PDB file of C-alpha atoms in Angstrom:
ATOM      1  CA  MET A   1       6.165 -20.885 -21.300  1.00 47.00           C
ATOM      2  CA  PRO A   2       4.887 -23.922 -19.373  1.00 53.00           C
ATOM      3  CA  LEU A   3       5.650 -24.204 -15.693  1.00 51.00           C
ATOM      4  CA  ARG A   4       7.878 -26.911 -14.371  1.00 52.00           C
ATOM      5  CA  HIS A   5       5.939 -29.414 -12.324  1.00 50.00           C
ATOM      6  CA  ASP A   6       7.798 -28.397  -9.165  1.00 54.00           C
ATOM      7  CA  ARG A   7       6.998 -24.680  -9.555  1.00 63.00           C
ATOM      8  CA  GLU A   8       3.805 -23.082  -8.323  1.00 71.00           C
ATOM      9  CA  ASP A   9       1.950 -20.666 -10.580  1.00 87.00           C
ATOM     10  CA  THR A  10       2.473 -17.314  -8.846  1.00 92.00           C
ATOM     11  CA  THR A  11       0.295 -15.241 -11.179  1.00 94.00           C
ATOM     12  CA  ALA A  12      -2.392 -14.657  -8.533  1.00 93.00           C
ATOM     13  CA  GLN A  13       0.146 -13.627  -5.893  1.00 94.00           C
ATOM     14  CA  GLU A  14       1.921 -11.307  -8.339  1.00 95.00           C
ATOM     15  CA  GLU A  15      -1.398  -9.656  -9.234  1.00 96.00           C
ATOM     16  CA  ALA A  16      -2.307  -9.313  -5.537  1.00 96.00           C
ATOM     17  CA  LEU A  17       1.031  -7.614  -4.876  1.00 97.00           C
ATOM     18  CA  ARG A  18       0.545  -5.266  -7.847  1.00 97.00           C
ATOM     19  CA  ALA A  19      -2.953  -4.377  -6.643  1.00 97.00           C
ATOM     20  CA  ALA A  20      -1.737  -3.799  -3.073  1.00 97.00           C
ATOM     21  CA  ARG A  21       1.067  -1.548  -4.320  1.00 97.00           C
ATOM     22  CA  ASP A  22      -1.353   0.394  -6.524  1.00 98.00           C
ATOM     23  CA  GLU A  23      -3.721   0.897  -3.589  1.00 97.00           C
ATOM     24  CA  ALA A  24      -0.841   1.972  -1.346  1.00 97.00           C
ATOM     25  CA  ALA A  25       0.334   4.478  -3.956  1.00 97.00           C
ATOM     26  CA  THR A  26      -3.177   5.909  -4.226  1.00 97.00           C
ATOM     27  CA  VAL A  27      -3.539   6.243  -0.456  1.00 96.00           C
ATOM     28  CA  MET A  28      -0.086   7.828  -0.155  1.00 96.00           C
ATOM     29  CA  ALA A  29      -0.964  10.370  -2.863  1.00 96.00           C
ATOM     30  CA  GLU A  30      -4.206  11.221  -1.040  1.00 94.00           C
ATOM     31  CA  LEU A  31      -2.296  11.486   2.230  1.00 93.00           C
ATOM     32  CA  ALA A  32       0.257  13.826   0.663  1.00 93.00           C
ATOM     33  CA  ALA A  33      -2.483  16.016  -0.824  1.00 92.00           C
ATOM     34  CA  GLU A  34      -4.319  16.233   2.504  1.00 88.00           C
ATOM     35  CA  ALA A  35      -1.089  17.037   4.341  1.00 88.00           C
ATOM     36  CA  ARG A  36      -0.280  19.810   1.834  1.00 88.00           C
ATOM     37  CA  SER A  37      -3.785  21.211   2.226  1.00 85.00           C
ATOM     38  CA  LEU A  38      -3.500  21.247   6.000  1.00 83.00           C
ATOM     39  CA  GLY A  39      -0.018  22.763   5.769  1.00 84.00           C
ATOM     40  CA  LYS A  40      -1.353  25.609   3.657  1.00 84.00           C
ATOM     41  CA  ALA A  41      -4.262  26.130   6.028  1.00 82.00           C
ATOM     42  CA  TYR A  42      -1.970  26.329   9.050  1.00 81.00           C
ATOM     43  CA  ALA A  43       0.497  28.576   7.213  1.00 85.00           C
ATOM     44  CA  GLY A  44      -2.361  30.903   6.310  1.00 82.00           C
ATOM     45  CA  ARG A  45      -2.866  31.543  10.012  1.00 74.00           C
ATOM     46  CA  SER A  46      -6.579  31.846   9.538  1.00 67.00           C
ATOM     47  CA  ALA A  47      -8.822  32.092  12.561  1.00 62.00           C
ATOM     48  CA  ARG A  48     -10.373  28.745  11.630  1.00 70.00           C
ATOM     49  CA  ILE A  49      -8.378  25.705  12.753  1.00 71.00           C
ATOM     50  CA  PRO A  50      -8.461  22.991  10.085  1.00 71.00           C
ATOM     51  CA  ASP A  51     -10.024  19.637  10.866  1.00 76.00           C
ATOM     52  CA  GLY A  52      -7.309  16.998  10.830  1.00 79.00           C
ATOM     53  CA  SER A  53      -9.680  14.021  11.010  1.00 87.00           C
ATOM     54  CA  ALA A  54      -9.350  13.334   7.275  1.00 85.00           C
ATOM     55  CA  LEU A  55      -5.583  13.234   7.705  1.00 86.00           C
ATOM     56  CA  ALA A  56      -5.903  10.821  10.623  1.00 89.00           C
ATOM     57  CA  GLY A  57      -8.155   8.560   8.553  1.00 92.00           C
ATOM     58  CA  LEU A  58      -5.687   8.606   5.689  1.00 91.00           C
ATOM     59  CA  ILE A  59      -2.833   7.756   8.041  1.00 93.00           C
ATOM     60  CA  ASP A  60      -4.773   4.694   9.194  1.00 95.00           C
ATOM     61  CA  ALA A  61      -5.521   3.782   5.570  1.00 96.00           C
ATOM     62  CA  ALA A  62      -1.825   4.139   4.727  1.00 95.00           C
ATOM     63  CA  ARG A  63      -0.890   1.786   7.573  1.00 96.00           C
ATOM     64  CA  ARG A  64      -3.419  -0.785   6.360  1.00 97.00           C
ATOM     65  CA  ALA A  65      -2.175  -0.422   2.779  1.00 97.00           C
ATOM     66  CA  GLU A  66       1.410  -0.957   3.922  1.00 97.00           C
ATOM     67  CA  GLU A  67       0.363  -4.095   5.803  1.00 97.00           C
ATOM     68  CA  ASP A  68      -1.463  -5.343   2.695  1.00 97.00           C
ATOM     69  CA  VAL A  69       1.691  -4.858   0.612  1.00 97.00           C
ATOM     70  CA  ASP A  70       3.766  -6.714   3.212  1.00 97.00           C
ATOM     71  CA  ILE A  71       1.298  -9.609   3.318  1.00 97.00           C
ATOM     72  CA  ALA A  72       1.083  -9.820  -0.483  1.00 96.00           C
ATOM     73  CA  ALA A  73       4.886  -9.742  -0.788  1.00 96.00           C
ATOM     74  CA  HIS A  74       5.164 -12.499   1.824  1.00 95.00           C
ATOM     75  CA  ASP A  75       2.537 -14.599   0.034  1.00 94.00           C
ATOM     76  CA  LEU A  76       4.419 -14.221  -3.240  1.00 93.00           C
ATOM     77  CA  ALA A  77       7.745 -15.121  -1.635  1.00 93.00           C
ATOM     78  CA  THR A  78       6.135 -18.170  -0.036  1.00 92.00           C
ATOM     79  CA  ALA A  79       4.617 -19.254  -3.349  1.00 90.00           C
ATOM     80  CA  ARG A  80       8.019 -18.922  -4.981  1.00 89.00           C
ATOM     81  CA  GLY A  81       9.599 -20.994  -2.237  1.00 87.00           C
ATOM     82  CA  GLU A  82      11.691 -18.061  -1.044  1.00 82.00           C
ATOM     83  CA  ASP A  83      10.228 -18.022   2.450  1.00 60.00           C
ATOM     84  CA  ALA A  84      11.696 -20.650   4.709  1.00 49.00           C
TER      85      ALA A  84
END
């Protein structure tokens, strides 16, 4: 279907949003897995205290992924003329 001359092609922005959401979902799954692993380690009450640095790194990655989704969604809304 051809675009009207007054409509911007939003294919690139839609793909960027899809990619950002996919990346966020991946990071969130990794974060959940790491949190479960640490939870089991703490519940096991072993003498060794687990290293939470991987969890901290994943939390930062999740924040960045969330920002990327927000930016991509804003870019798409702007391209569609929804952002005033």
